[in-house]
C-alpha positions as semicolon CSV with decimal commas, in nm:
position;residue;x (nm);y (nm);z (nm)
1;X;9,954;-23,970;2,231
2;X;10,155;-24,089;1,864
3;X;10,379;-23,939;1,633
4;X;10,460;-24,039;1,292
5;X;10,750;-24,166;1,408
6;X;10,590;-24,411;1,544
7;X;10,715;-24,289;1,881
8;X;10,374;-24,316;2,129
9;X;10,358;-24,184;2,524
10;X;10,158;-24,350;2,751
11;X;10,036;-24,243;3,118
12;X;10,155;-24,552;3,373
13;X;9,985;-24,496;3,671
14;X;10,068;-24,635;4,016
15;X;10,508;-24,616;3,965
16;X;10,626;-24,546;4,358
17;X;10,989;-24,534;4,300
18;X;11,259;-24,602;4,090
19;X;11,255;-24,974;4,132
20;X;10,909;-24,959;3,976
21;X;11,046;-24,833;3,633
22;X;11,327;-25,020;3,615
23;X;11,058;-25,341;3,639
24;X;10,826;-25,134;3,376
25;X;11,147;-25,086;3,158
26;X;11,231;-25,436;3,179
27;X;10,939;-25,565;3,098
28;X;10,876;-25,338;2,801
29;X;11,230;-25,447;2,656
30;X;11,135;-25,822;2,637
31;X;10,844;-25,703;2,367
32;X;10,932;-25,728;1,955
33;X;10,876;-25,434;1,812
34;X;10,927;-25,156;2,110
35;X;11,257;-24,994;2,097
36;X;11,366;-24,631;2,274
37;X;11,204;-24,681;2,622
38;X;11,169;-24,417;2,841
39;X;11,009;-24,421;3,196
40;X;10,983;-24,149;3,405
41;X;10,855;-24,187;3,733
42;X;10,742;-23,791;3,856
43;X;10,536;-23,743;3,502
44;X;10,431;-24,099;3,552
45;X;10,418;-24,146;3,201
46;X;10,589;-24,416;2,928
47;X;10,737;-24,324;2,605
48;X;10,862;-24,520;2,326
49;X;10,892;-24,647;1,972
50;X;10,641;-24,853;1,854
51;X;10,654;-25,074;1,534
52;X;10,291;-25,160;1,470
53;X;9,967;-25,192;1,688
54;X;10,021;-25,505;1,759
55;X;10,369;-25,447;1,954
56;X;10,147;-25,138;2,152
57;X;9,905;-25,388;2,257
58;X;10,152;-25,631;2,390
59;X;10,286;-25,332;2,588
60;X;9,985;-25,290;2,718
61;X;9,892;-25,590;2,822
62;X;10,259;-25,678;2,969
63;X;10,209;-25,372;3,201
64;X;9,875;-25,402;3,308
65;X;9,995;-25,796;3,391
66;X;10,256;-25,613;3,599
67;X;9,957;-25,395;3,795
68;X;10,001;-25,072;3,627
69;X;9,709;-24,892;3,494
70;X;9,795;-24,807;3,174
71;X;9,637;-24,566;2,922
72;X;9,722;-24,323;2,623
73;X;9,876;-23,983;2,742
74;X;9,705;-23,643;2,695
75;X;9,965;-23,299;2,644
76;X;10,012;-23,189;3,019
77;X;9,938;-22,855;2,838
78;X;9,575;-22,930;2,765
79;X;9,471;-22,796;3,035
80;X;9,452;-22,800;3,415
81;X;9,361;-23,157;3,392
82;X;9,616;-23,304;3,157
83;X;9,661;-23,628;3,133
84;X;9,426;-23,745;3,378
85;X;9,131;-23,802;3,159
86;X;9,014;-24,170;3,135
87;X;9,010;-24,271;2,766
88;X;9,157;-24,552;2,696
89;X;9,228;-24,681;3,045
90;X;9,398;-25,029;3,066
91;X;9,365;-25,152;3,418
92;X;9,411;-25,502;3,595
93;X;9,046;-25,641;3,699
94;X;9,135;-25,683;4,018
95;X;9,153;-25,359;4,248
96;X;9,347;-25,532;4,548
97;X;9,659;-25,383;4,430
98;X;10,017;-25,419;4,527
99;X;10,331;-25,269;4,494
100;X;10,302;-25,018;4,193
101;X;9,903;-25,152;4,133
102;X;9,693;-24,901;4,064
103;X;9,280;-24,795;3,954
104;X;9,281;-24,476;3,760
105;X;9,041;-24,375;3,972
106;X;9,249;-24,336;4,269
107;X;9,381;-24,015;4,102
108;X;9,095;-23,837;4,214
109;X;9,019;-23,986;4,549
110;X;9,219;-23,931;4,836
111;X;9,441;-24,186;5,013
112;X;9,229;-24,353;5,211
113;X;9,044;-24,468;4,952
114;X;9,291;-24,573;4,670
115;X;9,325;-24,922;4,578
116;X;9,648;-24,954;4,798
117;X;9,463;-24,841;5,103
118;X;9,174;-25,048;5,023
119;X;9,417;-25,349;5,049
120;X;9,583;-25,266;5,390
121;X;9,227;-25,209;5,548
122;X;9,147;-25,592;5,425
123;X;9,490;-25,755;5,564
124;X;9,453;-25,551;5,844
125;X;9,113;-25,698;5,936
126;X;9,239;-26,033;5,842
127;X;9,536;-26,002;6,095
128;X;9,364;-25,868;6,341
129;X;9,074;-26,112;6,317
130;X;9,342;-26,384;6,337
131;X;9,490;-26,200;6,664
132;X;9,145;-26,142;6,842
133;X;9,041;-26,554;6,703
134;X;9,373;-26,667;6,847
135;X;9,260;-26,508;7,197
136;X;8,954;-26,610;7,192
137;X;9,042;-26,978;7,096
138;X;9,158;-27,237;7,357
139;X;9,313;-27,449;7,080
140;X;9,569;-27,413;6,855
141;X;9,540;-27,095;6,596
142;X;9,814;-27,083;6,430
143;X;9,610;-27,192;6,117
144;X;9,398;-26,852;6,132
145;X;9,728;-26,672;6,089
146;X;9,870;-26,877;5,798
147;X;9,486;-26,869;5,649
148;X;9,533;-26,478;5,673
149;X;9,939;-26,446;5,528
150;X;9,762;-26,700;5,205
151;X;9,493;-26,475;5,134
152;X;9,743;-26,157;5,161
153;X;9,991;-26,317;4,966
154;X;9,776;-26,354;4,637
155;X;9,763;-26,042;4,506
156;X;10,209;-26,015;4,574
157;X;10,260;-26,362;4,457
158;X;10,067;-26,291;4,137
159;X;10,237;-25,968;4,081
160;X;10,564;-26,123;4,146
161;X;10,478;-26,430;3,924
162;X;10,410;-26,116;3,623
163;X;10,751;-26,004;3,728
164;X;10,984;-26,271;3,696
165;X;10,826;-26,403;3,337
166;X;10,911;-25,942;3,270
167;X;11,253;-25,980;3,313
168;X;11,281;-25,875;3,713
169;X;11,297;-26,158;3,897
170;X;11,473;-26,047;4,232
171;X;11,169;-25,781;4,285
172;X;11,065;-25,702;4,631
173;X;10,760;-25,889;4,600
174;X;10,918;-26,219;4,503
175;X;11,159;-26,155;4,810
176;X;10,859;-26,085;5,032
177;X;10,674;-26,395;4,926
178;X;10,944;-26,616;4,964
179;X;11,002;-26,495;5,318
180;X;10,650;-26,521;5,455
181;X;10,608;-26,880;5,286
182;X;10,938;-26,962;5,434
183;X;10,819;-26,866;5,778
184;X;10,503;-27,010;5,702
185;X;10,711;-27,385;5,671
186;X;10,897;-27,306;5,958
187;X;10,584;-27,234;6,155
188;X;10,657;-26,855;6,246
189;X;10,260;-26,768;6,110
190;X;10,227;-26,514;6,321
191;X;10,514;-26,307;6,220
192;X;10,460;-26,434;5,833
193;X;10,065;-26,195;5,893
194;X;10,262;-25,919;6,011
195;X;10,568;-25,911;5,765
196;X;10,287;-25,916;5,467
197;X;10,051;-25,631;5,663
198;X;10,362;-25,401;5,709
199;X;10,440;-25,495;5,324
200;X;10,141;-25,359;5,215
201;X;10,149;-25,011;5,474
202;X;10,469;-24,951;5,353
203;X;10,354;-24,975;4,996
204;X;10,096;-24,739;5,062
205;X;10,281;-24,473;5,289
206;X;10,529;-24,522;4,936
207;X;10,214;-24,380;4,700
208;X;10,092;-24,140;4,952
209;X;10,467;-23,996;4,925
210;X;10,533;-24,006;4,587
211;X;10,199;-23,816;4,528
212;X;10,277;-23,568;4,749
213;X;10,600;-23,516;4,547
214;X;10,390;-23,545;4,211
215;X;10,195;-23,228;4,307
216;X;10,420;-23,018;4,245
217;X;10,394;-23,067;3,875
218;X;10,016;-23,084;3,926
219;X;10,023;-22,736;4,111
220;X;10,180;-22,613;3,781
221;X;9,923;-22,708;3,550
222;X;9,695;-22,604;3,762
223;X;9,808;-22,256;3,701
224;X;9,619;-22,250;3,382
225;X;9,244;-22,119;3,385
226;X;8,989;-22,372;3,252
227;X;8,829;-22,105;3,032
228;X;8,911;-21,779;2,874
229;X;8,685;-21,533;2,725
230;X;8,784;-21,504;2,373
231;X;8,669;-21,155;2,187
232;X;8,448;-21,215;1,852
233;X;8,513;-21,008;1,571
234;X;8,236;-20,747;1,683
235;X;8,376;-20,712;2,022
236;X;8,142;-20,940;2,218
237;X;8,291;-21,187;2,418
238;X;8,254;-21,555;2,443
239;X;8,411;-21,826;2,699
240;X;8,596;-22,104;2,536
241;X;8,821;-22,348;2,683
242;X;9,151;-22,170;2,735
243;X;9,317;-22,541;2,508
244;X;9,133;-22,416;2,240
245;X;9,275;-22,056;2,191
246;X;9,514;-22,026;1,890
247;X;9,744;-21,769;1,801
248;X;9,591;-21,445;1,677
249;X;9,289;-21,489;1,859
250;X;9,218;-21,192;2,121
251;X;9,069;-21,255;2,488
252;X;8,939;-21,008;2,749
253;X;9,138;-21,042;3,090
254;X;8,927;-20,884;3,346
255;X;9,055;-20,768;3,687
256;X;9,109;-21,068;3,928
257;X;9,166;-21,347;3,608
258;X;9,432;-21,545;3,572
259;X;9,553;-21,495;3,224
260;X;9,469;-21,756;2,996
261;X;9,739;-21,749;2,751
262;X;10,132;-21,631;2,661
263;X;10,023;-21,341;2,502
264;X;10,074;-20,914;2,350
265;X;9,880;-20,644;2,529
266;X;9,714;-20,475;2,258
267;X;9,473;-20,251;2,495
268;X;9,480;-20,149;2,881
269;X;9,731;-20,139;3,134
270;X;9,742;-20,329;3,505
271;X;9,928;-20,471;3,719
272;X;10,049;-20,809;3,700
273;X;10,116;-21,048;3,977
274;X;10,404;-21,328;3,813
275;X;10,472;-21,518;4,080
276;X;10,312;-21,801;4,017
277;X;10,533;-21,852;3,728
278;X;10,868;-21,647;3,790
279;X;10,809;-21,659;4,201
280;X;10,862;-21,275;4,183
281;X;10,666;-21,144;4,411
282;X;10,598;-20,744;4,323
283;X;10,342;-20,708;4,078
284;X;10,479;-20,628;3,761
285;X;10,326;-20,330;3,535
286;X;10,238;-20,406;3,192
287;X;10,066;-20,179;2,886
288;X;10,021;-20,174;2,539
289;X;10,291;-20,388;2,294
290;X;10,406;-20,591;2,651
291;X;10,425;-20,931;2,688
292;X;10,229;-21,097;2,957
293;X;10,273;-21,470;3,066
294;X;9,980;-21,790;3,089
295;X;9,941;-21,807;3,459
296;X;10,002;-21,456;3,599
297;X;9,712;-21,262;3,775
298;X;9,553;-20,972;3,696
299;X;9,542;-20,699;3,943
300;X;9,331;-20,409;3,874
301;X;9,235;-20,342;3,481
302;X;9,056;-20,468;3,234
303;X;9,350;-20,604;2,932
304;X;9,261;-20,720;2,589
305;X;9,555;-20,941;2,472
306;X;9,650;-21,099;2,151
307;X;9,713;-21,455;2,169
308;X;10,125;-21,507;2,145
309;X;10,176;-21,904;2,159
310;X;9,942;-22,215;2,105
311;X;9,835;-22,369;2,471
312;X;10,051;-22,700;2,434
313;X;10,369;-22,391;2,394
314;X;10,282;-22,132;2,624
315;X;10,510;-22,038;2,941
316;X;10,325;-22,313;3,170
317;X;10,323;-22,553;2,924
318;X;10,722;-22,526;2,860
319;X;10,769;-22,514;3,243
320;X;10,566;-22,852;3,290
321;X;10,739;-23,037;2,988
322;X;11,088;-22,929;3,147
323;X;11,043;-23,027;3,494
324;X;10,915;-23,395;3,348
325;X;11,155;-23,429;3,149
326;X;11,446;-23,305;3,396
327;X;11,292;-23,554;3,629
328;X;11,334;-23,843;3,395
329;X;11,737;-23,695;3,353
330;X;11,951;-23,930;3,581
331;X;12,243;-23,736;3,814
332;X;12,570;-23,926;3,790
333;X;12,533;-24,006;4,174
334;X;12,180;-24,155;4,068
335;X;12,354;-24,421;3,794
336;X;12,583;-24,484;4,050
337;X;12,328;-24,597;4,289
338;X;12,129;-24,788;4,023
339;X;12,406;-24,953;3,895
340;X;12,484;-25,038;4,252
341;X;12,190;-25,170;4,361
342;X;12,160;-25,444;4,068
343;X;12,414;-25,628;4,242
344;X;12,285;-25,554;4,586
345;X;11,973;-25,802;4,540
346;X;12,172;-26,137;4,429
347;X;12,463;-26,025;4,682
348;X;12,228;-25,963;4,938
349;X;12,059;-26,335;4,846
350;X;12,348;-26,499;4,836
351;X;12,452;-26,340;5,188
352;X;12,086;-26,511;5,308
353;X;12,164;-26,827;5,173
354;X;12,494;-26,852;5,343
355;X;12,299;-26,742;5,682
356;X;12,067;-27,011;5,653
357;X;12,366;-27,291;5,562
358;X;12,654;-27,164;5,764
359;X;12,482;-27,069;6,051
360;X;12,424;-27,417;6,212
361;X;12,716;-27,568;6,044
362;X;12,954;-27,320;6,212
363;X;12,793;-27,149;6,461
364;X;12,600;-27,446;6,617
365;X;12,212;-27,288;6,542
366;X;11,966;-27,500;6,485
367;X;11,807;-27,560;6,119
368;X;11,507;-27,336;6,228
369;X;11,715;-27,059;6,346
370;X;11,931;-27,069;6,039
371;X;11,656;-27,055;5,786
372;X;11,423;-26,798;6,024
373;X;11,728;-26,589;6,032
374;X;11,786;-26,645;5,686
375;X;11,434;-26,524;5,577
376;X;11,511;-26,218;5,772
377;X;11,793;-26,139;5,586
378;X;11,612;-26,153;5,249
379;X;11,371;-25,908;5,307
380;X;11,677;-25,651;5,403
381;X;11,781;-25,782;5,055
382;X;11,545;-25,497;4,826
383;X;11,721;-25,212;4,736
384;X;11,371;-24,993;4,703
385;X;11,523;-24,778;5,006
386;X;11,851;-24,717;4,820
387;X;11,725;-24,667;4,478
388;X;11,488;-24,399;4,543
389;X;11,691;-24,220;4,756
390;X;11,836;-23,994;4,497
391;X;11,563;-23,936;4,293
392;X;11,320;-23,847;4,525
393;X;11,559;-23,555;4,637
394;X;11,613;-23,462;4,297
395;X;11,247;-23,461;4,186
396;X;11,182;-23,241;4,535
397;X;11,459;-23,026;4,436
398;X;11,345;-23,022;4,060
399;X;11,001;-22,911;4,173
400;X;11,113;-22,645;4,445
401;X;11,316;-22,493;4,193
402;X;11,038;-22,479;3,944
403;X;10,785;-22,315;4,170
404;X;11,030;-22,018;4,220
405;X;11,145;-21,960;3,866
406;X;11,458;-22,151;3,872
407;X;11,429;-22,398;3,565
408;X;11,677;-22,723;3,561
409;X;11,683;-22,954;3,328
410;X;11,744;-23,301;3,500
411;X;11,912;-23,413;3,777
412;X;12,287;-23,391;3,652
413;X;12,254;-23,027;3,571
414;X;12,114;-23,005;3,906
415;X;12,445;-23,142;4,044
416;X;12,658;-22,999;3,840
417;X;12,518;-22,645;3,953
418;X;12,633;-22,698;4,311
419;X;12,987;-22,801;4,212
420;X;13,072;-22,523;3,998
421;X;13,368;-22,346;4,147
422;X;13,365;-22,077;3,855
423;X;13,054;-21,846;3,711
424;X;13,111;-21,675;3,419
425;X;12,877;-21,422;3,338
426;X;12,758;-21,248;2,965
427;X;12,751;-20,853;3,045
428;X;12,418;-20,729;2,841
429;X;12,133;-20,830;2,931
430;X;12,283;-21,081;3,220
431;X;12,481;-20,839;3,473
432;X;12,344;-20,538;3,342
433;X;11,950;-20,534;3,244
434;X;11,989;-20,499;2,878
435;X;11,831;-20,186;2,828
436;X;12,095;-19,935;2,696
437;X;12,032;-19,540;2,585
438;X;12,256;-19,352;2,386
439;X;12,467;-19,090;2,591
440;X;12,667;-18,946;2,342
441;X;12,668;-18,893;1,970
442;X;12,963;-18,733;1,836
443;X;12,982;-18,672;1,440
444;X;13,320;-18,678;1,229
445;X;13,409;-18,330;1,119
446;X;13,159;-18,248;0,812
447;X;12,840;-18,471;0,997
448;X;12,571;-18,415;1,170
449;X;12,508;-18,556;1,518
450;X;12,117;-18,637;1,369
451;X;12,277;-18,782;0,997
452;X;12,486;-19,019;1,206
453;X;12,210;-19,160;1,442
454;X;11,980;-19,206;1,144
455;X;12,213;-19,395;0,951
456;X;12,284;-19,600;1,246
457;X;11,926;-19,659;1,268
458;X;11,851;-19,724;0,973
459;X;12,157;-20,020;0,947
460;X;12,028;-20,144;1,257
461;X;11,640;-20,170;1,143
462;X;11,496;-20,501;1,258
463;X;11,771;-20,596;1,499
464;X;11,610;-20,728;1,796
465;X;11,974;-20,696;2,010
466;X;11,976;-20,436;2,276
467;X;12,179;-20,195;2,125
468;X;12,032;-20,190;1,794
469;X;11,695;-20,149;1,996
470;X;11,888;-19,848;2,204
471;X;11,957;-19,701;1,880
472;X;11,644;-19,687;1,742
473;X;11,499;-19,557;2,047
474;X;11,754;-19,246;2,041
475;X;11,674;-19,196;1,634
476;X;11,282;-19,173;1,781
477;X;11,375;-18,959;2,020
478;X;11,519;-18,715;1,809
479;X;11,207;-18,737;1,533
480;X;11,434;-18,912;1,303
481;X;11,305;-19,131;1,064
482;X;11,514;-19,391;0,960
483;X;11,522;-19,445;0,541
484;X;11,489;-19,788;0,418
485;X;11,781;-20,007;0,422
486;X;11,870;-20,276;0,232
487;X;12,161;-20,591;0,174
488;X;12,179;-20,613;0,586
489;X;12,438;-20,820;0,670
490;X;12,599;-20,883;1,033
491;X;12,980;-21,017;1,149
492;X;12,891;-21,190;1,489
493;X;13,066;-20,975;1,790
494;X;13,204;-20,704;1,505
495;X;12,957;-20,534;1,294
496;X;12,598;-20,468;1,127
497;X;12,618;-20,360;0,737
498;X;12,346;-20,248;0,524
499;X;12,306;-20,032;0,211
500;X;12,073;-19,728;0,286
501;X;11,948;-19,448;0,086
502;X;12,146;-19,340;-0,229
503;X;12,322;-19,641;-0,256
504;X;12,579;-19,601;0,031
505;X;12,726;-19,875;0,232
506;X;12,715;-19,841;0,595
507;X;12,861;-20,016;0,915
508;X;12,776;-19,993;1,266
509;X;13,021;-20,166;1,447
510;X;13,317;-20,212;1,736
511;X;13,600;-20,036;1,741
512;X;13,842;-20,369;1,699
513;X;13,598;-20,421;1,355
514;X;13,693;-20,009;1,247
515;X;14,055;-20,073;1,356
516;X;14,086;-20,406;1,143
517;X;13,902;-20,265;0,816
518;X;14,130;-19,917;0,844
519;X;13,878;-19,674;0,980
520;X;14,085;-19,358;1,083
521;X;13,916;-19,216;1,386
522;X;14,137;-18,899;1,364
523;X;14,005;-18,627;1,586
524;X;13,754;-18,852;1,800
525;X;14,000;-19,104;1,884
526;X;14,078;-18,975;2,245
527;X;13,700;-18,918;2,317
528;X;13,679;-19,322;2,259
529;X;13,919;-19,391;2,516
530;X;13,696;-19,131;2,714
531;X;13,360;-19,291;2,661
532;X;13,508;-19,631;2,735
533;X;13,645;-19,542;3,063
534;X;13,346;-19,386;3,159
535;X;13,166;-19,758;3,135
536;X;13,002;-19,657;2,779
537;X;12,997;-19,915;2,489
538;X;13,094;-19,730;2,172
539;X;12,964;-19,809;1,810
540;X;13,148;-19,679;1,486
541;X;12,955;-19,546;1,239
542;X;13,155;-19,572;0,879
543;X;13,126;-19,544;0,543
544;X;13,258;-19,875;0,393
545;X;13,240;-19,776;-0,040
546;X;13,339;-20,020;-0,235
547;X;13,725;-20,085;-0,349
548;X;13,831;-19,732;-0,137
549;X;13,931;-19,679;0,212
550;X;13,646;-19,669;0,456
551;X;13,596;-19,293;0,562
552;X;13,439;-19,223;0,918
553;X;13,080;-19,119;1,000
554;X;13,056;-19,084;1,356
555;X;13,095;-19,273;1,725
556;X;12,792;-19,367;1,914
557;X;12,810;-19,388;2,287
558;X;12,562;-19,618;2,464
559;X;12,560;-19,722;2,811
560;X;12,384;-20,013;2,990
561;X;12,366;-19,994;3,358
562;X;12,411;-20,275;3,565
563;X;12,120;-20,448;3,740
564;X;12,063;-20,342;4,065
565;X;12,109;-20,725;4,293
566;X;12,419;-20,767;4,034
567;X;12,681;-20,668;4,332
568;X;12,512;-20,847;4,572
569;X;12,485;-21,162;4,369
570;X;12,832;-21,146;4,311
571;X;12,894;-21,117;4,691
572;X;12,648;-21,432;4,744
573;X;12,823;-21,633;4,527
574;X;13,148;-21,560;4,719
575;X;13,056;-21,643;4,972
576;X;12,959;-21,949;4,810
577;X;13,308;-22,001;4,776
578;X;13,200;-21,969;4,382
579;X;13,431;-21,717;4,183
580;X;13,250;-21,519;3,939
581;X;13,427;-21,399;3,616
582;X;13,273;-21,157;3,285
583;X;13,329;-21,227;2,969
584;X;13,225;-20,984;2,699
585;X;13,253;-20,904;2,376
586;X;13,258;-20,473;2,489
587;X;13,583;-20,285;2,432
588;X;13,821;-20,344;2,784
589;X;13,780;-20,025;2,935
590;X;13,403;-20,036;2,921
591;X;13,439;-20,448;3,099
592;X;13,674;-20,312;3,345
593;X;13,433;-20,053;3,428
594;X;13,138;-20,226;3,479
595;X;13,326;-20,539;3,652
596;X;13,478;-20,328;3,933
597;X;13,171;-20,139;4,036
598;X;13,011;-20,535;4,076
599;X;13,325;-20,662;4,237
600;X;13,429;-20,918;3,986
601;X;13,674;-20,988;3,740
602;X;13,667;-20,872;3,340
603;X;13,771;-21,101;3,011
604;X;13,639;-20,803;2,759
605;X;13,695;-20,771;2,353
606;X;13,562;-21,165;2,331
607;X;13,405;-21,316;1,953
608;X;13,156;-21,613;2,043
609;X;13,495;-21,782;1,953
610;X;13,697;-21,658;2,229
611;X;13,442;-21,715;2,458
612;X;13,462;-22,102;2,401
613;X;13,861;-22,094;2,463
614;X;13,809;-21,885;2,794
615;X;13,527;-22,104;2,886
616;X;13,764;-22,465;2,818
617;X;14,061;-22,268;3,028
618;X;13,830;-22,218;3,326
619;X;13,743;-22,567;3,286
620;X;14,053;-22,719;3,355
621;X;14,050;-22,544;3,625
622;X;13,739;-22,707;3,765
623;X;13,339;-22,714;3,722
624;X;13,222;-22,389;3,506
625;X;12,851;-22,228;3,474
626;X;12,804;-22,007;3,182
627;X;12,513;-21,766;3,229
628;X;12,386;-21,581;2,947
629;X;12,103;-21,458;2,764
630;X;12,164;-21,359;2,401
631;X;12,215;-21,589;2,080
632;X;12,570;-21,519;2,088
633;X;12,593;-21,689;2,458
634;X;12,417;-22,031;2,305
635;X;12,826;-22,189;2,191
636;X;12,951;-22,084;2,543
637;X;12,618;-22,184;2,734
638;X;12,621;-22,552;2,559
639;X;13,053;-22,564;2,598
640;X;13,039;-22,501;2,980
641;X;13,012;-22,781;3,272
642;X;12,647;-22,636;3,336
643;X;12,461;-22,339;3,104
644;X;12,207;-22,091;3,301
645;X;11,977;-21,879;3,097
646;X;11,878;-21,569;3,193
647;X;11,461;-21,588;3,210
648;X;11,424;-21,292;2,964
649;X;11,687;-21,412;2,689
650;X;11,613;-21,562;2,332
651;X;11,449;-21,904;2,260
652;X;11,826;-22,014;2,137
653;X;11,985;-21,956;2,484
654;X;11,704;-22,115;2,636
655;X;11,726;-22,431;2,481
656;X;12,150;-22,459;2,497
657;X;12,133;-22,420;2,849
658;X;12,082;-22,640;3,144
659;X;11,924;-22,447;3,387
660;X;11,722;-22,106;3,329
661;X;11,622;-21,800;3,612
662;X;11,284;-21,700;3,486
663;X;11,276;-21,396;3,658
664;X;11,543;-21,108;3,515
665;X;11,769;-21,119;3,847
666;X;12,117;-21,213;3,869
667;X;12,040;-21,321;4,244
668;X;11,855;-21,618;4,063
669;X;12,239;-21,784;3,986
670;X;12,317;-21,822;4,384
671;X;11,969;-21,962;4,432
672;X;12,066;-22,192;4,167
673;X;12,407;-22,318;4,352
674;X;12,200;-22,267;4,644
675;X;11,911;-22,536;4,568
676;X;12,176;-22,782;4,443
677;X;12,395;-22,786;4,757
678;X;12,056;-22,863;4,957
679;X;11,919;-23,097;4,706
680;X;12,291;-23,321;4,723
681;X;12,315;-23,281;5,097
682;X;11,950;-23,419;5,105
683;X;12,101;-23,708;4,847
684;X;12,362;-23,783;5,089
685;X;12,168;-23,807;5,372
686;X;11,932;-24,046;5,223
687;X;12,143;-24,276;5,127
688;X;12,299;-24,282;5,458
689;X;11,960;-24,363;5,582
690;X;11,904;-24,641;5,367
691;X;12,235;-24,801;5,369
692;X;12,296;-24,724;5,704
693;X;11,971;-24,903;5,864
694;X;11,961;-25,169;5,638
695;X;12,346;-25,260;5,817
696;X;12,183;-25,217;6,160
697;X;11,878;-25,457;6,088
698;X;12,183;-25,693;5,886
699;X;12,337;-25,720;6,186
700;X;12,082;-25,742;6,470
701;X;11,921;-26,002;6,242
702;X;12,215;-26,222;6,228
703;X;12,275;-26,197;6,617
704;X;11,943;-26,310;6,651
705;X;11,846;-25,945;6,827
706;X;11,536;-25,863;6,560
707;X;11,344;-26,099;6,352
708;X;11,105;-26,126;6,035
709;X;10,867;-25,819;6,126
710;X;11,178;-25,601;6,182
711;X;11,339;-25,684;5,918
712;X;11,082;-25,564;5,678
713;X;11,096;-25,181;5,784
714;X;11,443;-25,222;5,699
715;X;11,305;-25,192;5,371
716;X;10,979;-25,019;5,410
717;X;11,074;-24,757;5,706
718;X;11,388;-24,701;5,537
719;X;11,169;-24,583;5,237
720;X;10,960;-24,368;5,385
721;X;11,230;-24,216;5,567
722;X;11,425;-24,133;5,248
723;X;11,132;-24,015;5,072
724;X;10,975;-23,812;5,365
725;X;11,307;-23,631;5,420
726;X;11,325;-23,593;5,022
727;X;11,016;-23,412;5,073
728;X;11,135;-23,167;5,276
729;X;11,312;-22,971;4,999
730;X;10,959;-22,928;4,833
731;X;10,993;-22,641;5,123
732;X;11,319;-22,465;5,043
733;X;11,375;-22,106;5,004
734;X;11,648;-21,929;4,879
735;X;11,908;-21,835;5,224
736;X;11,737;-22,116;5,417
């Protein structure tokens, strides 16, 4: 897949751990004409800016030489099989694969029939056959194990040389081959053969574990149906690939079908099960004019739906992209571990050499014992388990969250959420349902309530703001028809102005804006205080004549009720040791009334710039998470340590945020904190296992308690353990 700016993407099959990513990246960096390289382990993708076709061909040859199958990537949104086609496959001719080497067809095979499994069965037969022959033949039989070891080392040795030429001389293949050949030299042929076999078994287990971790992402793509029933102009239906749907198409979704697109209902009513996408277990009733999301299941009624997003940009596709991009984003802990591992292997090789040279000289070992123990230390040197300990846990945490409607845009954000000491909430649409209604209209003397409401509706016409929608709905309930308006303008956080019928300039704004512009409230001032004290948001409607003092037309009271789960979510955060505060542009009395019922502090009458200052002040005391849903929240979401967007929010808020709660539930915020902390606990466990096992085997090897084949378990065994431990996160549930 290529862009006009030279950006291309490939699917690279066979990467099992972060070490594979480092090897592929190092190889790509050495090729002239290749720059801006990004390798995503869980998505199995390589992206790079390519100067020309010759550079692209050189990159494909280099990656194939390392043993990875490489082919042009397809868009994961193109359907349930996105990225699994075989066009343009670049694979090595030999399918006896080493670490990372993969036959493109393996993606569709059970694990025991893959190329790596074939290698294990072949090596097992060689070593087992050599052992059986050694029992049957009374003569010297070491040559059988020597032959088995040399045959087994052919694919590993070839790849070790390719990695060394590509800039990765200290690969696990190099270390293992050196140790196995050294063991042959000192006469430990049986152990050399077992080491190679155990190494291959470990690689197979890594591959199986990595495949299970990727299954979470592939399951998201599987939510999209392969076909859709598109309606022709004459009303008849034709079955087409879901990926072929275009904006404006109309589709028929029958009871029991999955919705094949993001769209709006034109006809019909039904309950939709959105749990595959949002994690919400209760079906949601939908009718004409309401939005539906791709991947949800139509429970009972037939629906006619107009497509509002192409297949490459629907909800499922966006979730897949977010999760894939998130798995490529490295957390601070992961960056530290990767930096540490670059020093680990050379240092361990130096220790191995010291054991070989100093053991006989200082401790009285014979030279064969020194070499044997030094080679065992060499096997312990590989940092695979340590390097994969963090990204495996992060990938599992990100996948587990995505399946429950909790999207996080990377390991850094996932790590930061659990560290937050304060969560700052916007009010409207976040802590409240975002569906305010007009509760009172108080006209100024000489005006009527209908006149005031109609003028306000005319000014707010076309706005998507929740308060604007409430005013328009209130006018519609009274049967009022707002007149036309022109020259509309907005003062963010203050007012909306427009010129309505008769050339009158009308403002609908906050009491703060009214006070700043000199609107006299007169007898309505006490009513303003009363309404705000009851938790209402009050809009002041005024006439703004040019060159003259503004004139009050009336007051509109609107109330937006808190979400049902808001109070429980705030209590859950408090139980997690996280403070909560509400930041709102509403007046202080209304903010205090809402906050008191939810059990959190309120900071009110804040413009977007004021929210930024509040976020900065909170960050001075520790990491801050900001939760919001509107355009006005975008700056604060970006400024916070981590920004969290509510699922019903605007695209601007979703883009500015680091995480998103797809369900419109405040409870998703403490769930994100819980997921983050569970993930980081798994990371700490993995690092402890990876380092602890290596240290234990290092000591026992130097003391002569363990030998070569247990030493290989310090790497492959630890790698499998940390990966399986990370996979436990896939079963994470809120409150677990």
